[in-house]
Amino acid sequence: MAKLPASIEKLTEGFGPHLNYEPPGGWRGRGEPEKLVKTHCCFCGQQCGIQLKVRDNRVIGFEPWEDFPFNRGKLCPKGVKRYMQDNHPDRLLSPLRRVEGQGFVSIGWEEAFSTTVKEIQRVQQKYGRDAVAMLSGVSLTNEKSYLVGKFARLALQTSELDYNGRLCMVSAGAGNKKAFGLDRAANSWADILEADVILCAGTNVAECSPITTDYIWRARDRGAQLIMVDPRITPLARTCDLHLPVRPGADSALFVAMLRVLIEEGMVDEAFVGRHTSGWEETRAKALETSLEEASRISGVEVEAIVKAARMWGQAKTSFLLHARGIEHHTKGVDNVLSCINLVLATGRIGRPGCGYGTITGQGNGQGGREHGHKCDQLPGNRDIENPEHRQYIADVWGISEVELPHKGHTAQEIMNMIHDGQIKALLSICFNPVVSLPDSNFTHSALDKLEHYTAIDFFLSETAHHADIVLAGSLHEEEEGTSTSAEGRVIKINKAVDPPGEARTDTAILLELAHRLGRDKYFAHFKCSEDIFNELRIASKGGTADYYGITYKRIEDELGVFWPCPEIGHPGTPRLFEDLTFPTNDGKAHFNPVAYRPSAEEPDEDYPVILTTGRVVTQYLSGTQTRRIGGLIDLCPEPYVEIHPDLAAKHGIEDGKPMKVESRRGEVVLKAKVVTTIRPDTIFIPYHWAGKMSANLLTNRALDPVSKIPEFKKSVVRISCLKG
Ligand SMILES: Nc1nc2c(c(=O)[nH]1)N[C@H]1C(S)=C(S)[C@@H](COP(=O)(O)OP(=O)(O)OC[C@H]3O[C@@H](n4cnc5c(=O)[nH]c(N)nc54)[C@H](O)[C@@H]3O)O[C@H]1N2
Ligand SMILES: Nc1nc2c(c(=O)[nH]1)N[C@H]1C(S)=C(S)[C@@H](COP(=O)(O)OP(=O)(O)OC[C@H]3O[C@@H](n4cnc5c(=O)[nH]c(N)nc54)[C@H](O)[C@@H]3O)O[C@H]1N2
Ligand code: SF4
Ligand SMILES: [Mo]
């Protein structure tokens, strides 16, 4: 193996023996694979096709899968290294119990299940059913997401179920439903290739949706222009035609100003607006209330740049608008999304070739997972848990009376607040690491310490699982068959490559056993395999906006994915939505929504004069429990840092590579400064994938968007100082 540069060796010192881990004899010593399994990457919403090499019931490597149309064999660094999770020495091989003074000790499944069930029953008898909450995650397949929704409502019989997509996709989802009546990217990525102008708002495409970069480059090869809206000049922005360095939290002011230019310069598609939309008059009037100068003052983007962006967008024949968490992780995340959609609708560029719109889904199954029922307000098929007809339909599918179906519960951050307040006493979590990923981690730690009982299902001992009484050893992505839905809305097949190692069990087997022990077999015992669950999901989604009825395992495999909605077996699936220019809203039209700028929950002041924004790096994934264990990825970015502009750094005597302190109203961190000219001088950026003292979420704010209840990860205020020595 080539020797690592001294600087990197130094940085990885002390990270523990698991880094650069290789099995005895090395990976090569494992010999040739016995089989190649076509499946998908376990990480982000791009859901790249990949082939896993398997030998002796172990994943020993990967091969590109060039036939899969979305990524055509391409992978990012995480996809290339993902196979190293399998065989990992940190992998949980049996259930664990936390014993005071001893830490975690290995126990048998009988003890693990009986303790969990006894505690759930004790807490529910003493405090009521809703005193037990469940938190879930959308790295899980559609089958597991559906099962969790049914499990929480029929086995735990609680209304307190929510999921980690609450930190991710919910502002986009709420905005999409308001405007289009349906929550999915409106097009497959093939339409990006035909777009004349591509506008990317609040998305670090090259690092976070790396394969989308390839689509944008191919469009640019045909002459497409690229506009990027981000407080940082991200890697893709370095090549764009126009970069708008928006002040964090000010996107709606910017987009409303662009709409004003479209109106004033006659670039609105009046025929489309008149025939296919409603709400235009109010939206138009609102847009004309803010002057360009005022929008420029709020957003920090020059008037000329706003006008230029509006003209580039307004004069194009085809266009594609993409956004992600940069505009969505705000207390006005939904407003920001709606202000983008207003630009798409005003120019009538939707439902045609090369005319597209989409939020870029974050987590692996961030799309499918938000459709089939582990959101607190939702039932499968993207049905509304408070709509009497929707409730009756699902009650019939599940064989219960409608009154037995719990009502809407609270969202993820609200559940954590209720744990802190003592209203929720026990927690079951699967696939969620809130200690690292929720804002204000000191608060999250103290909330979890108050629980009377906590069982976590994970394959690694995450930082949140450190608080658990019982940890159930669940399964990796490659250990269970299922389906997932990519950012494009394409339903794809996840194939099982290996069995769970040691005593670990599949997530599905764990949930089914818990349901059995809770005495609710009659709703679950018919599930003998993942396909049984999918077939029930198909029926449960039938007639909903996210209709999967016509999708079968066989079709997915034969067709390399099927786009929902797909309401009948013979239906071809729907790569491009709204082609007939009708929308599944109450009036069949797309809805404009008037948006007015409002400040963020925190704005800079004398005590905390600097804006903090947070996000990602290409080599780490989410809370890092998976990618911080893969040596090859840690080598590329071993620890978090503070991106800071040279002017701001100089003001505080901060030097590149030297430690600096960042303090907010909630906590403080000491990290190395990374002095770069690619960030606004009033803003610093910290990647959030690390736990403990290096965690960005020690600083962030628990304030929520009033509609989507997403936390304001993208803006809080801090003071900074240089640390000598
Ligand atoms: N490498 C990697 N890829 C990932 C993930 C990962 O953890 N690592 N996670 C996946 C998931 S779950 C998600 S949600 C996606 C997230 O994908 P993205 O949303 O693209 O990633 P982020 O880094 O969270 O934020 C994107 C950008 O928002 C900018 N930004 C900050 N504040 C504002 C603002 O107020 N306005 C605007 N316009 N921009 C702002 C930041 O500078 C940043 O460049 O990535 C997915 N892909
Ligand atoms: N400051 C700041 N905070 C953020 C963000 C930000 O931009 N800034 N982004 C937010 C966003 S967009 C997101 S999506 C969240 C993500 O936050 P989380 O969802 O908490 O992050 P993950 O790392 O996905 O945590 C999932 C846990 O589930 C486990 N897991 C993964 N797959 C499976 C599986 O198949 N089965 C089981 N049983 N367990 C599994 C992993 O080991 C891990 O411990 O973070 C949010 N937090
Ligand atoms: S992390 Fe995302 S872009 Fe990278 S290989 Fe996996 S699915 Fe593809
Ligand atoms: Mo996300």
Coordinates of C-alpha atoms in Angstrom, one line a residue, residues 233-420:
I233 CA -18.8 29.5 -4.3
T234 CA -19.1 25.7 -4.1
P235 CA -17.1 23.5 -6.5
L236 CA -19.8 23.5 -9.2
A237 CA -20.4 27.3 -8.7
R238 CA -16.7 27.8 -9.7
T239 CA -17.7 26.9 -13.3
C240 CA -21.1 28.7 -13.4
D241 CA -22.2 31.6 -15.6
L242 CA -23.7 33.6 -12.7
H243 CA -23.2 33.1 -9.0
L244 CA -25.5 34.9 -6.6
P245 CA -23.8 35.1 -3.2
V246 CA -27.0 35.3 -1.2
R247 CA -26.9 36.1 2.5
P248 CA -28.1 33.0 4.4
G249 CA -31.9 33.2 5.0
A250 CA -32.6 35.8 2.3
D251 CA -33.5 33.6 -0.7
S252 CA -37.2 34.6 -0.7
A253 CA -36.3 38.3 -1.0
L254 CA -34.0 37.4 -4.0
F255 CA -36.6 35.2 -5.8
V256 CA -39.4 37.6 -5.2
A257 CA -37.2 40.3 -6.8
M258 CA -36.5 38.1 -9.8
L259 CA -40.2 37.6 -10.2
R260 CA -40.7 41.4 -10.1
V261 CA -38.2 41.7 -13.0
L262 CA -40.1 39.0 -15.0
I263 CA -43.3 41.0 -14.5
E264 CA -41.9 44.4 -15.3
E265 CA -40.0 43.2 -18.3
G266 CA -42.9 41.2 -19.8
M267 CA -41.3 37.8 -19.4
V268 CA -44.4 36.2 -17.8
D269 CA -46.1 33.4 -19.8
E270 CA -49.6 35.0 -19.5
A271 CA -51.3 32.2 -21.5
F272 CA -50.0 29.5 -19.2
V273 CA -50.6 31.5 -16.1
G274 CA -54.2 32.2 -17.1
R275 CA -55.1 28.7 -18.1
H276 CA -53.2 26.5 -15.7
T277 CA -52.6 28.3 -12.5
S278 CA -54.5 30.1 -9.7
G279 CA -53.3 32.7 -7.1
W280 CA -51.4 34.8 -9.6
E281 CA -53.0 38.2 -8.8
E282 CA -52.1 38.1 -5.1
T283 CA -48.6 36.8 -5.9
R284 CA -48.0 39.4 -8.6
A285 CA -49.2 42.2 -6.2
K286 CA -46.9 40.9 -3.4
A287 CA -43.9 40.8 -5.8
L288 CA -44.5 44.4 -6.8
E289 CA -44.4 45.5 -3.2
T290 CA -40.7 45.0 -2.7
S291 CA -38.2 47.2 -4.6
L292 CA -35.1 45.7 -6.1
E293 CA -33.0 47.9 -4.0
E294 CA -34.6 46.6 -0.8
A295 CA -34.2 43.0 -2.0
S296 CA -30.6 43.7 -2.8
R297 CA -30.1 45.2 0.7
I298 CA -31.7 42.1 2.4
S299 CA -30.0 39.5 0.2
G300 CA -26.6 41.0 -0.2
V301 CA -26.9 40.4 -4.0
E302 CA -26.4 43.4 -6.3
V303 CA -29.4 44.7 -8.2
E304 CA -27.6 44.2 -11.5
A305 CA -27.0 40.5 -10.7
I306 CA -30.7 40.0 -9.7
V307 CA -31.8 41.6 -13.0
K308 CA -29.3 39.5 -15.0
A309 CA -30.5 36.3 -13.3
A310 CA -34.1 37.2 -14.0
R311 CA -33.3 37.8 -17.7
M312 CA -31.3 34.6 -18.1
W313 CA -34.3 32.7 -16.6
G314 CA -37.0 34.8 -18.3
Q315 CA -35.6 34.7 -21.8
A316 CA -34.8 31.0 -21.9
K317 CA -36.9 28.6 -23.9
T318 CA -36.3 25.6 -21.6
S319 CA -35.1 25.6 -18.0
F320 CA -34.6 23.4 -14.9
L321 CA -34.8 24.7 -11.4
L322 CA -33.1 22.5 -8.6
H323 CA -33.0 23.3 -5.0
A324 CA -31.9 21.5 -1.8
R325 CA -31.4 22.1 1.9
G326 CA -29.6 25.5 1.5
I327 CA -33.0 27.2 1.0
E328 CA -35.1 24.6 2.9
H329 CA -33.3 24.4 6.3
H330 CA -34.9 27.6 7.5
T331 CA -37.8 28.8 9.7
K332 CA -39.1 30.0 6.3
G333 CA -38.0 26.9 4.4
V334 CA -41.5 26.4 2.8
D335 CA -41.7 30.1 1.8
N336 CA -38.3 29.8 0.1
V337 CA -39.4 26.8 -1.8
L338 CA -42.7 28.5 -2.9
S339 CA -40.7 31.6 -4.1
C340 CA -38.7 29.3 -6.4
I341 CA -41.8 27.5 -7.7
N342 CA -43.4 30.9 -8.5
L343 CA -40.5 31.5 -11.0
V344 CA -41.2 28.2 -12.6
L345 CA -44.9 28.8 -12.9
A346 CA -44.6 32.4 -14.1
T347 CA -42.6 31.2 -17.1
G348 CA -44.9 28.2 -17.6
R349 CA -41.9 25.9 -17.9
I350 CA -43.2 22.6 -16.5
G351 CA -44.5 19.4 -17.9
R352 CA -42.6 19.7 -21.2
P353 CA -39.3 18.3 -22.5
G354 CA -36.4 20.2 -21.0
C355 CA -38.7 22.1 -18.7
G356 CA -38.3 20.9 -15.1
Y357 CA -38.3 21.5 -11.5
G358 CA -37.2 19.4 -8.5
T359 CA -35.9 19.4 -5.0
I360 CA -32.9 17.2 -4.8
T361 CA -33.8 14.4 -2.4
G362 CA -31.1 13.9 0.3
Q363 CA -31.2 10.5 2.0
G364 CA -31.1 7.3 0.1
N365 CA -34.8 6.7 0.3
G366 CA -35.7 10.3 1.2
Q367 CA -38.3 10.1 -1.6
G368 CA -40.0 6.8 -0.9
G369 CA -39.6 7.1 2.8
R370 CA -41.6 10.3 2.8
E371 CA -44.6 8.7 1.0
H372 CA -45.5 5.5 2.9
G373 CA -46.2 6.4 6.4
H374 CA -43.6 7.1 9.0
K375 CA -44.3 10.8 9.0
C376 CA -46.4 11.9 12.0
D377 CA -49.1 13.4 9.8
Q378 CA -49.3 10.9 7.0
L379 CA -50.5 7.5 5.9
P380 CA -49.2 5.4 2.9
G381 CA -49.5 6.7 -0.6
N382 CA -48.9 10.2 0.8
R383 CA -52.3 10.2 2.4
D384 CA -53.3 12.6 5.1
I385 CA -53.8 11.1 8.5
E386 CA -56.5 13.6 9.4
N387 CA -58.5 13.1 6.2
P388 CA -61.5 10.9 7.0
E389 CA -61.6 9.2 3.6
H390 CA -57.9 8.5 3.7
R391 CA -58.1 7.1 7.2
Q392 CA -61.0 4.8 6.2
Y393 CA -59.1 3.5 3.2
I394 CA -56.0 2.6 5.2
A395 CA -58.1 1.2 8.1
D396 CA -59.8 -1.1 5.5
V397 CA -56.4 -2.2 4.1
W398 CA -55.1 -2.9 7.6
G399 CA -58.3 -4.6 8.8
I400 CA -59.1 -2.3 11.7
S401 CA -61.9 0.1 12.4
E402 CA -61.0 3.7 11.6
V403 CA -61.3 4.7 15.3
E404 CA -58.4 2.4 16.1
L405 CA -56.0 4.4 13.9
P406 CA -54.1 6.9 15.9
H407 CA -54.3 10.6 14.8
K408 CA -51.6 13.0 13.9
G409 CA -48.6 13.1 16.4
H410 CA -45.7 15.5 16.8
T411 CA -42.7 16.1 14.6
A412 CA -39.1 14.8 15.4
Q413 CA -37.9 18.0 17.1
E414 CA -41.2 18.3 19.0
I415 CA -40.9 14.7 20.1
M416 CA -37.4 15.5 21.5
N417 CA -38.8 18.6 23.2
M418 CA -41.6 16.4 24.8
I419 CA -39.0 13.9 26.0
H420 CA -37.2 16.8 27.6

